[in-house]
Short mmCIF file of C-alpha atoms in Angstrom, two decimals:
data_model
loop_
_atom_site.label_atom_id
_atom_site.label_comp_id
_atom_site.label_asym_id
_atom_site.label_seq_id
_atom_site.Cartn_x
_atom_site.Cartn_y
_atom_site.Cartn_z
CA ALA A 28 -0.27 0.08 -0.08
CA THR A 29 1.18 3.71 -1.00
CA ILE A 30 0.00 7.27 -0.36
CA GLU A 31 0.19 10.20 -2.75
CA LEU A 32 -1.09 13.53 -2.72
CA ALA A 33 -4.34 13.55 -4.87
CA SER A 34 -3.65 17.07 -5.93
CA ALA A 35 -0.57 19.62 -6.40
CA LEU A 36 -0.10 22.51 -3.97
CA GLU A 37 -1.48 25.77 -4.86
CA LYS A 38 1.55 27.70 -3.60
CA GLY A 39 4.90 25.96 -3.87
CA THR A 40 6.55 28.79 -2.39
CA TYR A 41 6.08 30.75 1.06
CA THR A 42 7.94 33.24 3.11
CA TYR A 43 10.36 32.45 5.85
CA PHE A 44 7.93 34.56 8.47
CA GLU A 45 4.61 32.75 6.93
CA GLY A 46 5.75 29.67 8.90
CA PHE A 47 5.22 25.85 8.23
CA GLU A 48 1.58 26.78 9.68
CA SER A 49 0.85 28.09 6.06
CA VAL A 50 2.02 24.78 4.46
CA VAL A 51 -0.25 22.76 7.25
CA ALA A 52 -3.29 25.50 6.17
CA GLU A 53 -2.73 24.57 2.57
CA LEU A 54 -2.62 20.85 2.85
CA VAL A 55 -5.68 20.32 5.55
CA LYS A 56 -7.63 21.84 2.28
CA LEU A 57 -6.36 18.80 -0.06
CA GLN A 58 -6.58 14.94 0.06
CA ILE A 59 -4.26 12.06 -0.61
CA ASN A 60 -4.91 8.76 -2.13
CA HIS A 61 -4.62 5.79 -0.39
CA VAL A 62 -3.78 3.09 -2.80
CA ASN A 63 -3.77 -0.31 -1.75
CA GLY A 64 -3.79 -2.64 -4.90
CA ALA A 65 -6.39 -1.87 -7.26
CA THR A 66 -8.25 0.07 -4.62
CA LYS A 67 -7.57 3.54 -4.46
CA THR A 68 -9.38 5.81 -1.42
CA ALA A 69 -9.39 9.40 -1.19
CA VAL A 70 -8.40 10.48 2.19
CA PRO A 71 -8.95 13.92 3.67
CA ILE A 72 -5.47 15.55 5.18
CA THR A 73 -5.67 16.53 8.80
CA ALA A 74 -2.93 18.63 10.43
CA ASP A 75 -1.22 15.61 12.77
CA MET A 76 -0.79 14.16 9.67
CA VAL A 77 1.82 16.84 8.47
CA SER A 78 5.44 17.52 9.51
CA CYS A 79 8.89 18.67 8.68
CA LYS A 80 12.11 18.09 10.32
CA GLU A 81 13.31 21.74 9.95
CA TRP A 82 11.85 25.16 8.73
CA LYS A 83 14.57 26.91 7.25
CA VAL A 84 15.09 29.09 4.07
CA GLY A 85 15.67 26.83 0.94
CA GLU A 86 14.09 23.42 0.12
CA VAL A 87 11.90 22.20 3.13
CA GLU A 88 11.10 18.57 2.69
CA VAL A 89 7.18 18.25 4.08
CA VAL A 90 6.04 14.78 5.32
CA ILE A 91 2.43 13.42 5.15
CA THR A 92 2.02 10.06 7.31
CA TYR A 93 -1.21 7.91 7.27
CA GLN A 94 -1.31 4.65 8.82
CA GLU A 95 2.16 4.17 8.92
CA LEU A 96 2.38 5.05 5.03
CA VAL A 97 4.23 8.35 4.31
CA CYS A 98 4.70 10.79 1.01
CA THR A 99 6.87 13.79 0.65
CA VAL A 100 6.11 17.20 -0.61
CA LYS A 101 8.69 19.65 -1.17
CA VAL A 102 8.29 23.22 -0.98
CA ASN A 103 10.77 26.48 -1.20
CA VAL A 104 11.09 28.92 1.81
CA THR A 105 12.75 32.21 0.73
CA ALA A 106 14.75 34.54 2.76
CA PRO A 107 12.93 37.56 5.02
CA ASP A 108 13.02 40.90 3.24
CA LYS A 109 16.16 43.24 4.72
CA ASN A 110 14.08 45.41 6.50
CA LEU A 111 12.68 43.64 9.37
CA THR A 112 9.80 44.52 12.09
CA ILE A 113 10.52 44.19 15.79
CA ALA A 114 7.94 41.21 15.58
CA GLU A 115 10.01 39.20 12.49
CA ALA A 116 13.26 40.09 14.21
CA ARG A 117 12.05 37.96 17.22
CA LYS A 118 11.60 34.89 15.20
CA MET A 119 14.74 35.48 13.16
CA TYR A 120 17.28 32.43 12.70
CA ALA A 121 21.49 32.55 13.01
CA THR A 122 22.91 34.01 9.95
CA ASP A 123 25.69 36.48 8.87
CA GLU A 124 23.17 38.05 6.18
CA GLN A 125 22.70 41.92 7.20
CA TYR A 126 18.93 43.12 8.14
CA THR A 127 18.05 46.29 9.12
CA ILE A 128 15.57 46.70 12.28
CA THR A 129 14.22 49.95 13.63
CA GLY A 130 12.92 50.82 17.16
CA VAL A 131 12.42 53.15 19.79
CA VAL A 132 15.16 53.16 22.78
CA VAL A 133 13.24 51.89 26.01
CA SER A 134 15.94 50.94 28.42
CA ALA A 135 19.04 48.92 28.41
CA ALA A 136 20.12 45.60 30.68
CA PHE A 137 23.11 43.48 31.15
CA ILE A 138 21.95 39.96 30.86
CA SER A 139 24.88 38.64 32.50
CA GLY A 140 28.22 39.32 34.62
CA THR A 141 28.13 41.20 37.73
CA ALA A 142 27.74 45.12 39.01
CA LYS A 143 31.37 45.51 38.76
CA ALA A 144 32.00 43.48 35.44
CA PRO A 145 28.80 43.30 33.75
CA GLU A 146 28.82 41.20 30.28
CA ASN A 147 26.02 40.94 27.54
CA GLY A 148 24.45 44.31 27.11
CA GLU A 149 21.51 44.99 25.24
CA LEU A 150 19.78 47.99 24.21
CA LEU A 151 16.13 47.36 24.52
CA ILE A 152 14.13 48.81 21.65
CA LYS A 153 9.91 48.53 20.78
CA ASP A 154 8.24 48.63 18.16
CA LYS A 155 6.67 52.22 17.49
CA ALA A 156 3.30 51.28 17.05
CA THR A 157 3.12 48.40 19.34
CA SER A 158 4.69 47.00 22.59
CA LYS A 159 7.00 44.36 20.76
CA VAL A 160 10.65 44.61 22.22
CA ILE A 161 13.82 43.42 21.45
CA GLY A 162 17.47 43.65 23.02
CA VAL A 163 20.28 44.78 20.72
CA LYS A 164 23.56 43.66 21.31
CA GLY A 165 26.98 44.92 20.43
CA LEU A 166 26.46 48.77 21.85
CA VAL A 167 25.62 48.72 25.20
CA LYS A 168 29.56 47.59 27.03
CA SER A 169 29.76 49.71 29.98
CA SER A 170 27.05 50.79 32.80
CA ASP A 171 29.06 54.23 32.64
CA ASN A 172 27.18 54.82 29.01
CA ARG A 173 24.25 52.42 29.24
CA LEU A 174 21.95 53.74 26.30
CA ALA A 175 25.39 53.84 24.06
CA GLY A 176 24.98 57.34 23.37
CA PHE A 177 21.30 57.01 23.02
CA ASP A 178 18.31 58.56 24.97
CA VAL A 179 14.92 56.64 26.05
CA GLY A 180 12.46 57.79 23.02
CA ASP A 181 15.30 57.94 20.47
CA GLU A 182 14.03 56.03 17.31
CA VAL A 183 16.87 54.37 15.80
CA THR A 184 18.07 52.30 12.83
CA PHE A 185 20.58 49.34 13.02
CA THR A 186 22.27 47.20 10.74
CA VAL A 187 22.21 43.59 12.27
CA ASN A 188 23.10 39.86 11.84
CA PHE A 189 21.67 37.24 14.19
CA GLN A 190 23.54 35.27 16.68
CA ALA A 191 23.02 32.26 18.87
CA THR A 192 23.97 33.58 22.45
CA THR A 193 24.19 30.34 24.44
CA THR A 194 25.33 26.56 23.36
CA SER A 195 24.99 25.00 26.62
CA SER A 196 21.70 23.55 27.48
CA SER A 197 22.14 24.00 30.95
CA HIS A 198 21.73 27.93 30.56
CA SER A 199 18.58 29.99 30.98
CA GLU A 200 19.11 31.40 27.14
CA TYR A 201 19.55 28.32 25.35
CA GLY A 202 18.66 28.43 22.02
CA LYS A 203 18.12 32.60 21.96
CA ILE A 204 18.83 34.01 18.51
CA ALA A 205 19.60 37.77 19.27
CA PRO A 206 20.59 40.79 16.61
CA TYR A 207 24.29 41.91 16.70
CA VAL A 208 24.96 45.35 15.28
CA VAL A 209 27.41 44.56 12.59
CA GLU A 210 30.92 46.13 13.25
CA GLY A 211 31.93 49.07 11.38
CA THR A 212 28.07 50.17 10.95
CA THR A 213 26.92 53.17 12.42
CA PRO A 214 23.06 53.01 14.00
CA THR A 215 21.11 56.42 12.72
CA VAL A 216 18.82 58.28 14.60
CA VAL A 217 15.45 58.42 12.51
CA SER A 218 13.51 60.49 15.23
CA LYS A 219 13.44 61.74 19.15
CA GLY A 220 10.79 62.24 21.70
CA ASN A 221 9.04 59.25 21.31
CA SER A 222 6.85 57.83 23.82
CA ALA A 223 9.13 54.71 25.14
CA MET A 224 6.22 53.32 27.31
CA LEU A 225 4.84 49.87 26.75
CA ASP A 226 1.05 49.05 26.79
CA LEU A 227 0.27 47.38 29.99
CA ALA A 228 -2.69 45.86 28.53
CA SER A 229 0.01 43.68 26.22
CA ALA A 230 1.64 42.01 29.40
CA VAL A 231 1.01 38.73 30.36
CA GLU A 232 -0.42 38.42 33.84
CA LEU A 233 0.73 35.76 36.35
CA GLY A 234 -1.02 35.29 39.57
CA SER A 235 0.07 32.10 40.50
CA GLN A 236 3.58 29.77 41.21
CA GLU A 237 1.80 27.30 38.57
CA ASP A 238 1.44 30.69 35.72
CA LEU A 239 5.27 31.57 36.53
CA THR A 240 6.32 27.62 36.37
CA THR A 241 4.38 27.67 32.78
CA PHE A 242 5.74 30.74 31.83
CA MET A 243 9.43 29.84 32.09
CA LYS A 244 9.34 26.12 32.19
CA ASP A 245 11.88 25.07 29.65
CA ALA A 246 14.26 26.83 27.03
CA ALA A 247 12.01 26.47 23.92
CA THR A 248 9.11 28.13 26.19
CA ARG A 249 11.46 30.97 27.53
CA CYS A 250 12.68 31.67 23.75
CA ASP A 251 9.21 32.06 22.99
CA ASN A 252 8.41 34.38 26.02
CA LEU A 253 11.82 36.62 25.62
CA TYR A 254 10.93 40.24 26.08
CA LYS A 255 7.26 39.75 26.93
CA LEU A 256 6.13 42.15 29.70
CA VAL A 257 4.96 40.20 32.66
CA LYS A 258 2.32 41.35 35.45
CA PHE A 259 3.00 40.25 38.89
CA LYS A 260 -0.35 40.76 40.52
CA ARG A 261 -0.65 42.86 43.51
CA ASN A 262 -0.53 40.98 46.60
CA GLU A 263 0.33 37.73 45.07
CA ALA A 264 3.92 37.57 44.15
CA THR A 265 6.46 37.88 46.69
CA PHE A 266 9.80 39.48 46.42
CA ILE A 267 12.31 38.08 48.20
CA THR A 268 15.52 40.10 48.94
CA TYR A 269 19.06 38.46 47.83
CA ASN A 270 22.08 40.51 47.23
CA ALA A 271 19.94 43.62 46.85
CA GLY A 272 18.09 42.07 43.95
CA LYS A 273 15.03 40.29 44.25
CA TYR A 274 14.01 36.39 43.72
CA LEU A 275 10.42 36.15 42.61
CA SER A 276 8.15 33.52 43.44
CA PHE A 277 4.46 33.06 44.68
CA THR A 278 5.47 30.98 47.78
CA GLY A 279 7.44 33.58 50.02
CA LYS A 280 10.87 31.06 49.12
CA ASN A 281 13.14 30.96 46.20
CA VAL A 282 11.65 28.24 43.97
CA LYS A 283 14.13 27.15 41.06
CA ILE A 284 12.17 26.85 37.91
CA ASP A 285 13.83 24.42 35.73
CA GLY A 286 16.94 24.53 37.72
CA LEU A 287 17.67 28.39 37.88
CA SER A 288 15.95 31.20 40.15
CA VAL A 289 13.80 33.86 38.78
CA TYR A 290 15.31 37.04 39.81
CA LEU A 291 15.02 40.74 39.55
CA HIS A 292 18.93 41.42 38.98
CA ASP A 293 19.97 44.67 40.89
CA PHE A 294 23.15 45.29 38.68
CA ASN A 295 19.86 46.46 35.90
CA ARG A 296 18.83 48.73 38.25
CA GLU A 297 21.19 51.62 37.36
CA MET A 298 20.26 50.79 33.71
CA THR A 299 16.29 51.12 34.14
CA LEU A 300 16.00 53.15 37.16
CA PRO A 301 19.46 55.62 37.06
CA GLY A 302 19.37 57.49 40.66
CA VAL A 303 17.54 54.77 42.39
CA ALA A 304 19.76 53.60 45.49
CA SER A 305 17.74 50.32 45.71
CA TYR A 306 14.93 48.49 44.64
CA ASP A 307 13.27 48.86 47.93
CA ALA A 308 13.27 52.69 47.35
CA VAL A 309 10.54 52.11 44.35
CA LEU A 310 8.76 48.71 45.16
CA GLY A 311 8.65 49.08 49.12
CA THR A 312 10.20 45.82 49.78
CA SER A 313 12.69 46.45 52.65
CA ALA A 314 11.48 43.25 54.32
CA ASP A 315 13.34 40.16 53.35
CA VAL A 316 10.19 38.74 51.86
CA LYS A 317 7.24 41.08 50.77
CA SER A 318 4.39 40.60 48.60
CA ILE A 319 3.20 44.25 47.14
CA ASP A 320 -0.16 46.26 47.07
CA ALA A 321 0.50 46.70 43.49
CA ASP A 322 0.72 45.47 40.15
CA VAL A 323 4.31 45.12 39.05
CA TYR A 324 5.30 44.92 35.54
CA LEU A 325 8.58 43.41 34.47
CA LEU A 326 10.30 42.92 31.30
CA TYR A 327 11.77 39.23 31.11
CA ILE A 328 15.15 39.54 29.28
CA GLY A 329 16.44 36.01 29.39
CA GLY A 330 18.95 34.66 31.94
CA GLN A 331 22.29 35.05 33.44
CA GLY A 332 24.16 32.00 32.32
CA LYS A 333 23.31 29.00 34.34
CA TYR A 334 22.15 30.97 37.40
CA TYR A 335 18.61 33.08 36.85
CA HIS A 336 15.69 33.51 34.76
CA GLN A 337 16.35 37.68 34.53
CA PHE A 338 13.52 40.34 34.73
CA VAL A 339 13.99 44.47 34.68
CA LEU A 340 11.77 46.77 36.17
CA LEU A 341 11.44 49.32 33.36
CA GLY A 342 10.29 52.23 35.41
CA THR A 343 7.95 53.48 38.15
CA ASP A 344 5.45 53.67 36.09
CA TYR A 345 5.46 50.05 35.80
CA ILE A 346 4.34 49.79 39.57
CA VAL A 347 0.23 50.60 39.66
CA LYS A 348 -1.07 50.75 42.86
#
């Protein structure tokens, strides 16, 4: 017995950002022929019958499986246009090809290191019209120049390529693909004085330890959730003092998720809240363990190596009484 596609795909070429789901959407409109000897039976294709090993630029083999029988369909996937939206940049793959992205400067953060020796600096930028955020690497190298010469609200165009930031599966950031400013290129300021505030309604609301665990549960999930604004609900989340930073949980104890602690890291305080002596000054968390009578919105920025899942507080406007 064999199976074969009853009719050809209407569309054989897809853009990278259309995604594999676009192929599936086309195939489920079609049928396969199940051929068994002289008998040919038409079978509708369902989504669970369709798979591919990897969605990538170039030729992709799509596999259709039915009763342990398989047939393959080849489709062509074209590379992204050179000008990317921030939403598209968040879905990119590692490549040496050069692309441009434009965004409004929101803040900056260091993903790893210490207050005296910070590493992995990112300039946090948002889409001008939405609250989509991404971190651009290669510019923020010192807390003495935390915004790499820009001002919050500057709309800036960057020439970037995309690189995988970690290779070890023990790291919180495992699988993260980040835009790096191409060496020798100069970012261009398009406009100044834009709103850098993120829409609080865009936040993912967390109200329990189960919610937090679901958000952070494994590397693939964390990559999908990078640069999302998260709402920790008032009187629910606890902020646990550790080295001037804050562990985050809903239990009053530091609960590790996938082996790593969830952390609002102190050495990013000066990046996001310049001039503030400590998080206690704005959160009111002088006690070792404290829940807060406010909704607190934090931006998830990835992991500090094998130690933390890391968040930043972007400003006092993100603490809502």
